[in-house]
Short mmCIF file of C-alpha atoms and ligand atoms in Angstrom, two decimals:
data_model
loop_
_atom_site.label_atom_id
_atom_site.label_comp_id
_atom_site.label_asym_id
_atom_site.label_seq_id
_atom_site.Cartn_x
_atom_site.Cartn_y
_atom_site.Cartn_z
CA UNK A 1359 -5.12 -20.95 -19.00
CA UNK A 1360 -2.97 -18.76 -21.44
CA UNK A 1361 -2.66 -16.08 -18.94
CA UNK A 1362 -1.71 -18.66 -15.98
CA UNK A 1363 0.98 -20.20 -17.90
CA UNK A 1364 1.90 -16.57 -18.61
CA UNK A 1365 2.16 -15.12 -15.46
CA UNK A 1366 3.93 -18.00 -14.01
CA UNK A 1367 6.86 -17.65 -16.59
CA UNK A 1368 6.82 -13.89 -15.84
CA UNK A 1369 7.32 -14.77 -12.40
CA UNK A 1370 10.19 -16.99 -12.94
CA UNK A 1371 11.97 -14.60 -14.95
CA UNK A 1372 11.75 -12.66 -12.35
CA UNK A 1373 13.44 -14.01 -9.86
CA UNK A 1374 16.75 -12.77 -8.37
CA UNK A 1375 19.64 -15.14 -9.70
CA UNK A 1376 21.77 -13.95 -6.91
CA UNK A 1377 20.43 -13.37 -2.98
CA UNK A 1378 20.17 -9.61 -2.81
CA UNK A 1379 20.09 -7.35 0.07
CA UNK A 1380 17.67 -8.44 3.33
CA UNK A 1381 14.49 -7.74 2.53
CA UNK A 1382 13.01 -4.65 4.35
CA UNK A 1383 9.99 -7.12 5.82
CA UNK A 1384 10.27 -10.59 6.42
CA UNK A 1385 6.98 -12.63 7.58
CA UNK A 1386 7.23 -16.43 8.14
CA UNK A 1387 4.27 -18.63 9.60
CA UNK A 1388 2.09 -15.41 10.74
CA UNK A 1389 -1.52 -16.58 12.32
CA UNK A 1390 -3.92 -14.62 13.69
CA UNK A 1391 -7.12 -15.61 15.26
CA UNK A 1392 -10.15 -14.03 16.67
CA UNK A 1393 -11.61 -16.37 18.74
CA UNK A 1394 -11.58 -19.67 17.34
CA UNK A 1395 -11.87 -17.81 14.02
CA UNK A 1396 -8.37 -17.64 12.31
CA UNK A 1397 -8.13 -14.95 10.05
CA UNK A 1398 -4.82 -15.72 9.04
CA UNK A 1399 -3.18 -19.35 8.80
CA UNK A 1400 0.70 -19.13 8.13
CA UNK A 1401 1.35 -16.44 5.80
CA UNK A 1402 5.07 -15.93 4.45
CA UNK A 1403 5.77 -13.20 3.04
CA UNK A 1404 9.02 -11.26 2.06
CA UNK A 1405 8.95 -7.46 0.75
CA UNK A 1406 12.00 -6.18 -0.92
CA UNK A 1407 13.31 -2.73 -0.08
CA UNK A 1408 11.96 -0.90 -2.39
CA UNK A 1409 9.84 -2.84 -4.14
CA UNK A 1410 6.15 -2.20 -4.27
CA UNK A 1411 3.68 -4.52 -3.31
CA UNK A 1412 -0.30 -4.81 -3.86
CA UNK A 1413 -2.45 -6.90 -1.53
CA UNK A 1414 -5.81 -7.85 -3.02
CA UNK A 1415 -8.45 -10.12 -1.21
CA UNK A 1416 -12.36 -9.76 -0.75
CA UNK A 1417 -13.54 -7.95 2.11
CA UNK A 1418 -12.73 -9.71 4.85
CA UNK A 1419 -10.05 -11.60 4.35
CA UNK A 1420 -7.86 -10.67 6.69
CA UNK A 1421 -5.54 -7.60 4.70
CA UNK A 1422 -5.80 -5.26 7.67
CA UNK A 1423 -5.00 -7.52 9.56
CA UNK A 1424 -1.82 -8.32 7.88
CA UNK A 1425 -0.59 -4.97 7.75
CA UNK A 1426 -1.87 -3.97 11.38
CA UNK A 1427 0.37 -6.70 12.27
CA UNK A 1428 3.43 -5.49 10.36
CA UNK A 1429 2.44 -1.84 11.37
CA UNK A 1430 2.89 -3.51 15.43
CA UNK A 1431 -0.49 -1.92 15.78
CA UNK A 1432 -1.43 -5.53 17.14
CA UNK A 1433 1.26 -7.67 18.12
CA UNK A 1434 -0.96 -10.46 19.02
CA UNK A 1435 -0.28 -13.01 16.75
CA UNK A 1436 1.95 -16.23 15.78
CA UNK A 1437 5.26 -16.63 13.66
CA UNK A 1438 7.90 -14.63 13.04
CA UNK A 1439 7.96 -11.18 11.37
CA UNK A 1440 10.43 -8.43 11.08
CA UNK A 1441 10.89 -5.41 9.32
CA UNK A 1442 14.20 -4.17 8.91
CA UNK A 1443 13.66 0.01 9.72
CA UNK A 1444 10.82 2.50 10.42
CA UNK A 1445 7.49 1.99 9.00
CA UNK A 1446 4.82 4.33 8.56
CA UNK A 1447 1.16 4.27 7.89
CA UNK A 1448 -1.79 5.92 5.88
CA UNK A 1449 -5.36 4.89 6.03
CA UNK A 1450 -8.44 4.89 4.14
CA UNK A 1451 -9.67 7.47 6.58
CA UNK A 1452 -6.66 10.18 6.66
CA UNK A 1453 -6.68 9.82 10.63
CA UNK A 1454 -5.62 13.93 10.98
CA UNK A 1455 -6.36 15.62 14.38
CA UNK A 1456 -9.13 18.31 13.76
CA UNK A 1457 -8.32 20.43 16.55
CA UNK A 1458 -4.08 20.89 15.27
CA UNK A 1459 -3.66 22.69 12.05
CA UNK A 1460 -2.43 20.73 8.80
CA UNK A 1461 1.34 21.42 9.52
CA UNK A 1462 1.42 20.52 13.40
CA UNK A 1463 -0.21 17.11 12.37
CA UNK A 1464 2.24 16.25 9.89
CA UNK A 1465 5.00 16.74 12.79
CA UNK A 1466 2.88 15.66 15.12
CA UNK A 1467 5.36 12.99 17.50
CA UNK A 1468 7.78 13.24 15.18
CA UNK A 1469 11.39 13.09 16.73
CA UNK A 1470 13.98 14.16 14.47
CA UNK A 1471 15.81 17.84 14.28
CA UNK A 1472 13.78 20.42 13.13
CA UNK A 1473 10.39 18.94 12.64
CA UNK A 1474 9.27 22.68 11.57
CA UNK A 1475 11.47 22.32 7.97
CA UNK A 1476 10.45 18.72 7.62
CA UNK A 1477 6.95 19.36 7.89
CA UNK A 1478 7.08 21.86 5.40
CA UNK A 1479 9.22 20.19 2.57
CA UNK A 1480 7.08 17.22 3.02
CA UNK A 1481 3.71 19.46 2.61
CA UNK A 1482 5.38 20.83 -0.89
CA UNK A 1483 5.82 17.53 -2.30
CA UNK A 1484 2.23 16.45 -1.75
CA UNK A 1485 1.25 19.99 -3.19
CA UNK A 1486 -0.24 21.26 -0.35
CA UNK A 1487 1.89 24.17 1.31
CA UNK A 1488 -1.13 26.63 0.84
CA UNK A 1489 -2.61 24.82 3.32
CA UNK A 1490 -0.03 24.32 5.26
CA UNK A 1491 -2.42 26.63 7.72
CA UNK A 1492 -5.77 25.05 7.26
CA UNK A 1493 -7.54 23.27 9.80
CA UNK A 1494 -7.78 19.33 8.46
CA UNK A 1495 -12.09 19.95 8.47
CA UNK A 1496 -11.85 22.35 5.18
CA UNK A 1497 -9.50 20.14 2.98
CA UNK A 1498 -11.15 18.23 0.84
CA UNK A 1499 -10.89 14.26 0.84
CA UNK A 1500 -7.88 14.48 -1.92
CA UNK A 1501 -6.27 17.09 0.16
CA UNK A 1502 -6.86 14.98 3.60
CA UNK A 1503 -5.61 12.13 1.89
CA UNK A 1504 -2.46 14.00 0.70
CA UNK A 1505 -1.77 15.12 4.06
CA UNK A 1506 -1.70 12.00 5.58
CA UNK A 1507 0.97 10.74 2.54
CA UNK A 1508 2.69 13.69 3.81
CA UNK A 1509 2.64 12.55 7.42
CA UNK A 1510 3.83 9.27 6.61
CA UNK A 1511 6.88 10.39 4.13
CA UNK A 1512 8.60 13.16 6.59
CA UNK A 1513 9.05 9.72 8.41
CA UNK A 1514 11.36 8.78 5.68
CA UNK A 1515 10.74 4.93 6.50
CA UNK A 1516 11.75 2.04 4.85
CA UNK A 1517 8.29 0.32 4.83
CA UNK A 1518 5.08 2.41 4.10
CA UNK A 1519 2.02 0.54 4.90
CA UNK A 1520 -1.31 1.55 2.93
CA UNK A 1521 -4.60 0.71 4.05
CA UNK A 1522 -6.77 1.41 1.20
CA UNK A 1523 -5.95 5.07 1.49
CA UNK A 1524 -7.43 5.90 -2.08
CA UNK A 1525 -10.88 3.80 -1.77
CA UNK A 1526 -12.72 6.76 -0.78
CA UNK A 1527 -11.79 9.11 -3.24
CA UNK A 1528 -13.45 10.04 -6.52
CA UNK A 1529 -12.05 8.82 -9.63
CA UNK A 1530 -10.25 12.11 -10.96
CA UNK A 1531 -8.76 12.79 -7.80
CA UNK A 1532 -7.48 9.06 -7.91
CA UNK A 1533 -5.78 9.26 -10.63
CA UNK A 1534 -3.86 12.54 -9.58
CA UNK A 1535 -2.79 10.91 -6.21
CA UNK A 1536 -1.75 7.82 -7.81
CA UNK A 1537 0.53 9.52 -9.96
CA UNK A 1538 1.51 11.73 -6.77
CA UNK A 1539 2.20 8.38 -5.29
CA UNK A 1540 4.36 6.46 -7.84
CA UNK A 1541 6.09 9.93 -7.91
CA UNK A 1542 6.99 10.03 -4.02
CA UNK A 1543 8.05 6.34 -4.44
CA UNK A 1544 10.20 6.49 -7.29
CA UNK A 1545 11.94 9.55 -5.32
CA UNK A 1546 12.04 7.79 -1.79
CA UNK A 1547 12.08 3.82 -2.72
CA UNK A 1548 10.35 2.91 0.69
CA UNK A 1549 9.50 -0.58 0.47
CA UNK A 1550 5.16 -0.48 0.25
CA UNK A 1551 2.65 -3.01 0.82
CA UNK A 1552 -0.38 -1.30 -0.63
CA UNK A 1553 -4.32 -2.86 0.22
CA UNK A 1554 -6.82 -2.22 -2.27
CA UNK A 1555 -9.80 -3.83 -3.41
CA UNK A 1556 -9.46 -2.32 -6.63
CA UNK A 1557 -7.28 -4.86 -9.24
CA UNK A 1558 -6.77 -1.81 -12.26
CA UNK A 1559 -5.06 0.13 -8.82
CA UNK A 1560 -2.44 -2.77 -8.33
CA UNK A 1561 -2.06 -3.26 -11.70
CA UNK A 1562 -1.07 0.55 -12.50
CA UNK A 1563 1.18 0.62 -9.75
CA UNK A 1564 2.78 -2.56 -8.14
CA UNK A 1565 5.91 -4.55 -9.10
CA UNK A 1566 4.04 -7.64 -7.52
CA UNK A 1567 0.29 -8.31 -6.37
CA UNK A 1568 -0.32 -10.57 -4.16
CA UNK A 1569 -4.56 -12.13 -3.77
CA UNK A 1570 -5.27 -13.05 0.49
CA UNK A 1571 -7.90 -15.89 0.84
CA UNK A 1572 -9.01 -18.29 3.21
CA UNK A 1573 -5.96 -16.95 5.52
CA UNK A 1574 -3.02 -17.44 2.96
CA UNK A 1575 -1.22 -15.88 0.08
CA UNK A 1576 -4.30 -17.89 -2.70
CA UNK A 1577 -1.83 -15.97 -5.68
CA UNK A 1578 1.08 -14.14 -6.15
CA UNK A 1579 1.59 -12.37 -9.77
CA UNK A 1580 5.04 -10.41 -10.78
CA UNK A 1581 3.03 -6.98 -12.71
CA UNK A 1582 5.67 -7.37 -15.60
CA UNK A 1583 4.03 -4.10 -17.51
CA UNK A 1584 6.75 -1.67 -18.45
CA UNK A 1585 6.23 1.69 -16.46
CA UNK A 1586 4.33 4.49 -16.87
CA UNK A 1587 1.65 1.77 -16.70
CA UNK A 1588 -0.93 1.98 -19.61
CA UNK A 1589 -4.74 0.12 -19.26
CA UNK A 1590 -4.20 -0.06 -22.82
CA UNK A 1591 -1.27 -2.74 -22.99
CA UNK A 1592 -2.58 -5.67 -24.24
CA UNK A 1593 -0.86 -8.02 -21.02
CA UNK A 1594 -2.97 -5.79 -19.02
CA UNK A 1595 -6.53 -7.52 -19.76
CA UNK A 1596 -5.16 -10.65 -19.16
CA UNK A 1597 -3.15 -9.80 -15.87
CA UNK A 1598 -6.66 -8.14 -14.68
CA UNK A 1599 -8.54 -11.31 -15.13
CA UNK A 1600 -6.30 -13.66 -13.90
CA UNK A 1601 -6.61 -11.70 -10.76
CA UNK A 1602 -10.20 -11.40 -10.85
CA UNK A 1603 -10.45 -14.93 -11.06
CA UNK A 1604 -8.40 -15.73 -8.02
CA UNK A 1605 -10.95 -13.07 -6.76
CA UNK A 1606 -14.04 -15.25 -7.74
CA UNK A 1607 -14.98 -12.53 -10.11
CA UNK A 1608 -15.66 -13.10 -13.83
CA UNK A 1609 -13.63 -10.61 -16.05
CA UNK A 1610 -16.66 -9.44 -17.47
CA UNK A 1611 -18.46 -8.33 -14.04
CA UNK A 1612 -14.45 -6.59 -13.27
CA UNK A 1613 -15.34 -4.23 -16.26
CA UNK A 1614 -18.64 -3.19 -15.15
N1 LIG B 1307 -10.60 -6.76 16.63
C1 LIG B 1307 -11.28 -7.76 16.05
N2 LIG B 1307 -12.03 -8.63 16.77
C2 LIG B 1307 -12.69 -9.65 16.18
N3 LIG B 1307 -12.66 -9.91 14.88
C3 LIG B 1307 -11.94 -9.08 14.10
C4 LIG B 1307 -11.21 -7.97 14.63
N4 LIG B 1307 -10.58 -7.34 13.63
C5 LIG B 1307 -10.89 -8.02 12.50
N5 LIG B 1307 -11.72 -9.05 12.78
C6 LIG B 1307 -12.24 -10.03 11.82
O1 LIG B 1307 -11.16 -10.57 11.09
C7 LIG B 1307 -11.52 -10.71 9.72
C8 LIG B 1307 -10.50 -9.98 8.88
O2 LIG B 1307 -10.65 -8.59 9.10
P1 LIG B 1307 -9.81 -7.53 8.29
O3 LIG B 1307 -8.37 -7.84 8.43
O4 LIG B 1307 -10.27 -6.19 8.73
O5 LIG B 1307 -10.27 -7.81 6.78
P2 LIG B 1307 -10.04 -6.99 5.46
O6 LIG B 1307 -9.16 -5.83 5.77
O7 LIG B 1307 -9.44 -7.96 4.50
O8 LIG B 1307 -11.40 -6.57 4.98
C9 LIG B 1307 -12.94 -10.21 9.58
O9 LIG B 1307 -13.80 -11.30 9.62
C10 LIG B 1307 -13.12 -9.34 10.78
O10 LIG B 1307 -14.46 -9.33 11.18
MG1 LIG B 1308 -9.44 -3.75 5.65
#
């Protein structure tokens, strides 16, 4: 109950005293059904530019969904929903094109002047210009995954959508491309809506996490930990249960 009453004060503090600037995605009323099955039933949902955004729910709930949705990968749906610039995507599986070499995806359909330079730069700031070269089959699943961040950034958009991208990767090289990513963010300040199943992953790195169920937004916590995030801070415990609660997980299961 502490931690409820907690996080709701945190979230009022929070809140802008003044309207700001448009938010970069704006989602009012958004269903989605399969079949008579809806998946989603009237989600609103505002992302600030810049600001970073975790979406927890079980499995499925109805997160890719969401962001296919905001990603116009399925415009199929109800209510209103606009994003204010270019968005880009990454995936849990890092989507690259075996038969083009590492560079030649990361411009692949990109239209801006040279592509070439781009392609490059972006390659260096995922730490990957030796392989620049390499054919996407010999990288391993951090380097994969770092390639597709790097296919999404030389698109320099204001929204960056992330589908799980880190889910499959082992726990060291998690922690390097987390750090990789609050790096890129800090230095580009798209807006992002990351999905992850994993609370301790929204909890190191979002302003706000948000918990999908039964088609709606079930919880919506400001992260108010002072950055760079520490497991160790004692709000984090209590910010990881509340979460795992909303999850229908006890605290005690989270940890195992
Ligand atoms: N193309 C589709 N056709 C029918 N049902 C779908 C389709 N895509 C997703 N679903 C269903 O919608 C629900 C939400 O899916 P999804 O958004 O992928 O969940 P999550 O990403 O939260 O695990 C699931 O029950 C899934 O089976
Ligand atoms: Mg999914």
């Amino acid at each position: 109950m502490a931690t409820r009453i907690l996080g709701e004060l945190s979230a009022t503090a929070a809140a802008p005293e003044t309207p700001g600037p448009a938010p970069v995605a704006r989602i009012r009323g958004l269903t989605k059904a399969f079949g008579d099955r809806t998946v989603l039933d009237g989600i609103d949902l505002d992302i600030d530019r810049g600001e970073f955004v975790a979406l927890l729910g079980r499995s499925g709930t109805g997160k890719s969904t969401l962001l296919r949705a905001l990603a116009r990968l399925d415009t199929t749906h109800e209510g209103e929903l606009n994003v204010d610039g270019d968005v880009a995507v990454a995936f849990q599986e890092p989507r690259l094109v075996p038969w083009k070499r590492v560079h030649a995806n990361i411009t692949l359909g990109l239209r801006r002047p040279n592509p070439q330079k781009a392609a490059r730069e972006a390659l260096a700031e995922v730490g990957l210009t030796e392989r620049a070269d390499a054919w996407p089959l010999t990288l391993s699943g951090g380097e994969a995954q770092r390639a597709s961040l790097a296919r999404a950034l030389v698109r320099e958009p204001d929204l960056l959508l992330l589908d799980e991208p880190f889910s499959a990767l082992d726990a060291l090289t998690r922690i390097t491309i987390h750090s990789l990513v609050l790096e890129l963010w800090s230095r580009h300040r798209p807006g992002v809506l990351l999905v992850t199943h994993d609370v301790d992953e929204a909890l190191l790195l979002a302003d706000r996490a948000l918990v999908l169920g039964s088609g709606r937004i079930a919880k919506e916590i400001t992260v108010d930990l002072p950055r760079p995030r520490r497991r160790e801070h004692p709000r984090f415990a209590a910010l990881r249960a509340e979460l795992l609660t909303e999850l229908g997980v006890s605290a005690e299961e989270g940890f195992a």
